[in-house]
Coordinates of C-alpha atoms in Angstrom, one line a residue:
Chain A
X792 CA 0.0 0.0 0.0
X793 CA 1.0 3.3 -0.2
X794 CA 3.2 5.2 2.5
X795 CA 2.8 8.6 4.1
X796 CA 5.1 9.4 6.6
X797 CA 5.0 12.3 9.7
X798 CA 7.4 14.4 11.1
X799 CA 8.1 14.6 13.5
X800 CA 6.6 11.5 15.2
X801 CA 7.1 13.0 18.7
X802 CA 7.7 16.5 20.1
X803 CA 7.8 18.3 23.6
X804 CA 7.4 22.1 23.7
X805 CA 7.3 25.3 25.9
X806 CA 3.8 26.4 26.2
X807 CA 3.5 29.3 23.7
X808 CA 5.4 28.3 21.5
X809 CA 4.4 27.0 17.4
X810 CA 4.8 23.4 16.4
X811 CA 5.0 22.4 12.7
X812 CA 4.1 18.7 11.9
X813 CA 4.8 17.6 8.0
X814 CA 2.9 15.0 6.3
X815 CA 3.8 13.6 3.1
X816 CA 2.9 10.9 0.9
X817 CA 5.9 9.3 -0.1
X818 CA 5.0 7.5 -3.1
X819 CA 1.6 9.1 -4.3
X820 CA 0.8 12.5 -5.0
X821 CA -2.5 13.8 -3.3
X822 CA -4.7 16.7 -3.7
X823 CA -6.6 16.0 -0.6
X824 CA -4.8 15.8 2.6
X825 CA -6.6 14.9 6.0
X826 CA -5.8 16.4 9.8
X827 CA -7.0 14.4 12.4
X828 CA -6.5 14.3 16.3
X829 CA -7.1 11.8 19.0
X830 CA -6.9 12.5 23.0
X831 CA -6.3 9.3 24.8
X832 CA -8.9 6.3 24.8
X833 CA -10.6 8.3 22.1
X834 CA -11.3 7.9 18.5
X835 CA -9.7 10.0 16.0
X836 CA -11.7 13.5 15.6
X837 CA -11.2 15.1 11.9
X838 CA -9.4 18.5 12.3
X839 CA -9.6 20.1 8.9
X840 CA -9.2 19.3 5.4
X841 CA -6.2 20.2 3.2
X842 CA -6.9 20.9 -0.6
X843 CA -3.5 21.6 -2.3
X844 CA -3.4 25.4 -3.3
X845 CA -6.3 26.3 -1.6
X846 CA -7.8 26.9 1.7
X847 CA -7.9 24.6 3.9
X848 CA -11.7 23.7 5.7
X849 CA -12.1 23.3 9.3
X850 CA -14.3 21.1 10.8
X851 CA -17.0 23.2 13.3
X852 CA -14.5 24.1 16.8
X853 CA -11.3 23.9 15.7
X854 CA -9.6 27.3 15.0
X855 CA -8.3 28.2 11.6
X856 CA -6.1 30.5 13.2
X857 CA -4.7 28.3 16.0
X858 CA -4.1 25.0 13.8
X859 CA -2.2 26.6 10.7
X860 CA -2.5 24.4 7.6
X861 CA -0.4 24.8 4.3
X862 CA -0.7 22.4 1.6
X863 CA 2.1 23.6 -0.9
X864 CA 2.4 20.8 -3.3
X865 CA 0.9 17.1 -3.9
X866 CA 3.0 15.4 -1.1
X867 CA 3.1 17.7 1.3
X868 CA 1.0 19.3 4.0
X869 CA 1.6 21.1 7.3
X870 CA 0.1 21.6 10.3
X871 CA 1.5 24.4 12.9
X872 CA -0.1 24.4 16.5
X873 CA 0.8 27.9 17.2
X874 CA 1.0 29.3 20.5
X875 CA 0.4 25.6 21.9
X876 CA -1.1 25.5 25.2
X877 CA -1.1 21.9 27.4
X878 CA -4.7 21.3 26.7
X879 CA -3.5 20.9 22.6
X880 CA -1.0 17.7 23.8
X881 CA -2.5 15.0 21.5
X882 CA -1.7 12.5 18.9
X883 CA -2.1 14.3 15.8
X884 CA -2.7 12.2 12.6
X885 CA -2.7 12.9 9.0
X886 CA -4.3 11.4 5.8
X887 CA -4.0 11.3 2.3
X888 CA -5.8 10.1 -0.8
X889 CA -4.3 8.5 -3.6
X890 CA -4.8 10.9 -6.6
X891 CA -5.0 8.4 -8.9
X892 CA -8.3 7.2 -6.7
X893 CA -7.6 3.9 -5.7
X894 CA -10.8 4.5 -3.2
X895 CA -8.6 4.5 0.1
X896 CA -7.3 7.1 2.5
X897 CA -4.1 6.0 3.6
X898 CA -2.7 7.6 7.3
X899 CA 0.2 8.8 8.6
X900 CA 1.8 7.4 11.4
X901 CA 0.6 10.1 13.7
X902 CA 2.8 12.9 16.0
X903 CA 2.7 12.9 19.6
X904 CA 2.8 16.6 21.1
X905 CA 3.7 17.2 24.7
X906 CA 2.5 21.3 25.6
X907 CA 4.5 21.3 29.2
Chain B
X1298 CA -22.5 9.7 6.0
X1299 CA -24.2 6.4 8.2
X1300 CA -23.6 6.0 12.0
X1301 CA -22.1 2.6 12.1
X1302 CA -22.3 0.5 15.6
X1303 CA -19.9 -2.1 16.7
X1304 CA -19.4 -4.4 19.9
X1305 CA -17.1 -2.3 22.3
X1306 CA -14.4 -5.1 22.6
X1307 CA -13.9 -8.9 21.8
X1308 CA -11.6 -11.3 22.4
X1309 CA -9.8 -14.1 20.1
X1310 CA -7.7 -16.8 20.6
X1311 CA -4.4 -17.2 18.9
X1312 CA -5.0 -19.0 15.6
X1313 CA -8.8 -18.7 15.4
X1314 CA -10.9 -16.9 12.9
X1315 CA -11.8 -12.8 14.5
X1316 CA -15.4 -12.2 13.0
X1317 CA -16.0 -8.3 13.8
X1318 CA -19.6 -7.3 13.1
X1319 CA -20.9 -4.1 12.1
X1320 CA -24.2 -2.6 12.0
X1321 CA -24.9 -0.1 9.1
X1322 CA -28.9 -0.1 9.2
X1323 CA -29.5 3.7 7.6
X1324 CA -26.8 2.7 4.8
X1325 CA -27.6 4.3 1.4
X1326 CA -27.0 3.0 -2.2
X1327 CA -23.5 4.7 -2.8
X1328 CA -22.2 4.2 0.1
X1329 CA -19.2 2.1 1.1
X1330 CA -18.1 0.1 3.8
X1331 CA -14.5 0.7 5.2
X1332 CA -12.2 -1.1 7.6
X1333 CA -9.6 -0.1 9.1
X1334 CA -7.4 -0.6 12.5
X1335 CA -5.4 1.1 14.7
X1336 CA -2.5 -0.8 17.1
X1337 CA -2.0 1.4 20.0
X1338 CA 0.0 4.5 19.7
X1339 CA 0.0 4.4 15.9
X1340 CA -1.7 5.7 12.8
X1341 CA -4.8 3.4 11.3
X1342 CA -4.2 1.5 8.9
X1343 CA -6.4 0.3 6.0
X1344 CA -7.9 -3.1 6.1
X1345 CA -10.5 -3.3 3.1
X1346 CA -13.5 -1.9 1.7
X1347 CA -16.6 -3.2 -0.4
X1348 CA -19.6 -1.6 -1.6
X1349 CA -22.1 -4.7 -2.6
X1350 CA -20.3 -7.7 -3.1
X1351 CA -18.2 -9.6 -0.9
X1352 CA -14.2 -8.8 -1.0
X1353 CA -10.7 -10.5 -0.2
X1354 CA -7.7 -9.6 0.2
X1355 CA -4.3 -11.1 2.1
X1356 CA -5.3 -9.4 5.3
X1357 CA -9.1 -10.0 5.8
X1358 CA -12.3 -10.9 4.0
X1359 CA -15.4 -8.6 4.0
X1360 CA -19.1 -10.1 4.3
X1361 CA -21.5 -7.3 3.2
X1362 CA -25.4 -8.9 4.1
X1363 CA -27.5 -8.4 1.2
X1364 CA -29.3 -5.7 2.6
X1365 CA -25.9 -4.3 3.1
X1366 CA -27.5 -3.4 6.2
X1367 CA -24.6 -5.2 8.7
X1368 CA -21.0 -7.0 7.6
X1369 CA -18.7 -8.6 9.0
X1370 CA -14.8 -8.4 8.9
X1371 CA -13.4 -12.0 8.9
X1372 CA -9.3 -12.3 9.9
X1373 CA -9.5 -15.8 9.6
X1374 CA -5.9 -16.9 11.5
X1375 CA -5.6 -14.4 14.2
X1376 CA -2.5 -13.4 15.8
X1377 CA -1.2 -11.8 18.8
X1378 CA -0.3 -8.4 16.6
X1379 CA -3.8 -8.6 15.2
X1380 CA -4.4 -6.8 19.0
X1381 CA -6.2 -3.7 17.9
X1382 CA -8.9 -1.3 17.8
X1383 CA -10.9 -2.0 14.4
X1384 CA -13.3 0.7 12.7
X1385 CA -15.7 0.1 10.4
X1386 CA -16.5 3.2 8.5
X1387 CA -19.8 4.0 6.3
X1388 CA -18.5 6.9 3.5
X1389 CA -19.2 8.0 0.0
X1390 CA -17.4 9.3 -2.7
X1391 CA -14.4 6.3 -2.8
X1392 CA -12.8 7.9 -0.1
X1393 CA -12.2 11.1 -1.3
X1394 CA -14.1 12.1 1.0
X1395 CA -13.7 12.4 5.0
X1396 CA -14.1 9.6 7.5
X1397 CA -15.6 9.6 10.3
X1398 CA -14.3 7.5 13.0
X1399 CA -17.0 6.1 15.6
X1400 CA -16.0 3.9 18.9
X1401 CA -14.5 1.0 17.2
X1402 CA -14.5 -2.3 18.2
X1403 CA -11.5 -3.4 20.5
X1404 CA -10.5 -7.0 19.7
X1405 CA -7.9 -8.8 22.3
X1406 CA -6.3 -11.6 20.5
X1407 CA -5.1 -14.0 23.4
X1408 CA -2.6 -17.1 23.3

C-alpha cells in the first residue's frame, strides 16, 4: 500500500510556543490531505481538510487560526499548532488520498505533542 | 454519511478466525463500507472496503449482508499483533471524501 510518513513523530514544547508537523505521501501524490486528532482512549476526531493550493476547511471548533495548515504541493501538508497550550498535547494524525483514486485514504503514522 | 455501531471489545484466541460485526442499518446506495485498524500509539491502517459484493484480500475478507444493512470483517488466522482497535466506516465518494471515525470495536487476541 502506499506510504505517508510524519514528522516529527514526537515532540515536547514550551507552552506558547508553534509546532509544525509535516505529512507527506511518499510514493503518491495527493490533492486532498486529512488532519485528524485523538486525546487518549478516544477515536480519531477530523481537524480540517487540506486541498492543495487552496484553503484549507475546518471542521466546526477547531480554530483556523490556532491550527495553521499549508498544503504547498501534492505530497506535502503542514500543520503548525501555534502558540500551543497543554490542553492541545495530543496524537495528531494525518491522511491522504491517492490521486489516482484507488478508493482509500491512507494515514500517517501520527505525532505525539507534549504542551509542558 | 451512516452511524455505524460495533461491539465495544472482543476477544480471540491465537489462531482462530476474528469475526468483527458491524451494523450499518441507515446505509444508502452509494455508500461504502471501510475497515480499518489502529495498534495502540499508531496511525490506522487500511484493512478493506466493499460496496455490494463480498471482498478478499491477504489481510481479511469482508461479508456485506444483502441488505448491506450489517457486515462482517473476517481475519480468519488471528495473531497476537492482530491486537487492535478496528473501525468500520460507512463513506461515499471512494474515499475522497472524510471519514468519520465512531467507537471502534477493540478485539484482544489471546494465546
Amino acid at each position: 500500500g502506499a506510504v505517508v510518513s510524519q514528522h516529527p513523530s514526537w515532540v515536547i514544547c514550551k507552552s506558547g510556543t508553534s509546532v509544525k508537523i509535516e505529512c507527506r505521501s511518499l510514493d503518491f501524490q495527493a490533492t486532498t490531505m486529512f488532519w485528524y486528532r485523538q486525546f487518549p482512549k478516544q477515536s480519531l476526531m477530523l481537524m480540517a481538510t487540506s486541498n492543495e493550493g487552496s484553503k484549507a476547511t475546518y471542521e466546526q471548533g477547531v480554530e483556523k487560526d490556532k491550527f495553521l495548515i499549508n498544503h504547498a504541493s501534492l505530497t506535502l501538508s503542514t500543520l503548525t499548532v501555534t502558540s500551543a497550550h497543554p490542553e492541545d498535547s495530543s496524537f495528531y494524525i494525518c491522511s491522504a488520498r491517492d490521486l489516482q483514486g484507488t478508493e482509500t485514504q491512507y494515514f500517517g503514522p501520527g505525532t505525539r505533542l507534549l504542551v509542558l | 454519511d451512516a452511524k455505524t455501531t460495533q461491539p465495544t471489545s472482543m476477544d480471540c484466541a491465537e489462531g482462530r478466525a476474528a469475526n468483527l460485526p458491524c451494523n450499518h442499518s441507515t446505509i444508502s446506495g452509494n455508500e461504502y463500507v471501510y475497515w480499518y485498524r489502529q495498534i495502540h500509539s499508531q496511525g490506522p491502517q487500511y484493512i478493506i472496503h466493499g460496496l455490494k459484493n463480498n471482498e478478499t484480500n491477504e489481510m481479511a475478507s469482508l461479508i456485506i449482508t444483502e441488505d448491506r444493512k450489517s457486515s462482517t470483517l473476517i481475519l480468519p488466522h488471528a495473531t497476537l499483533r492482530d491486537t487492535a482497535v478496528y473501525y468500520c466506516i460507512v463513506t461515499t465518494d471512494n474515499a475522497g471524501n472524510m471519514l468519520t471515525f465512531g467507537g471502534g470495536t477493540r478485539l484482544m487476541v489471546k494465546p
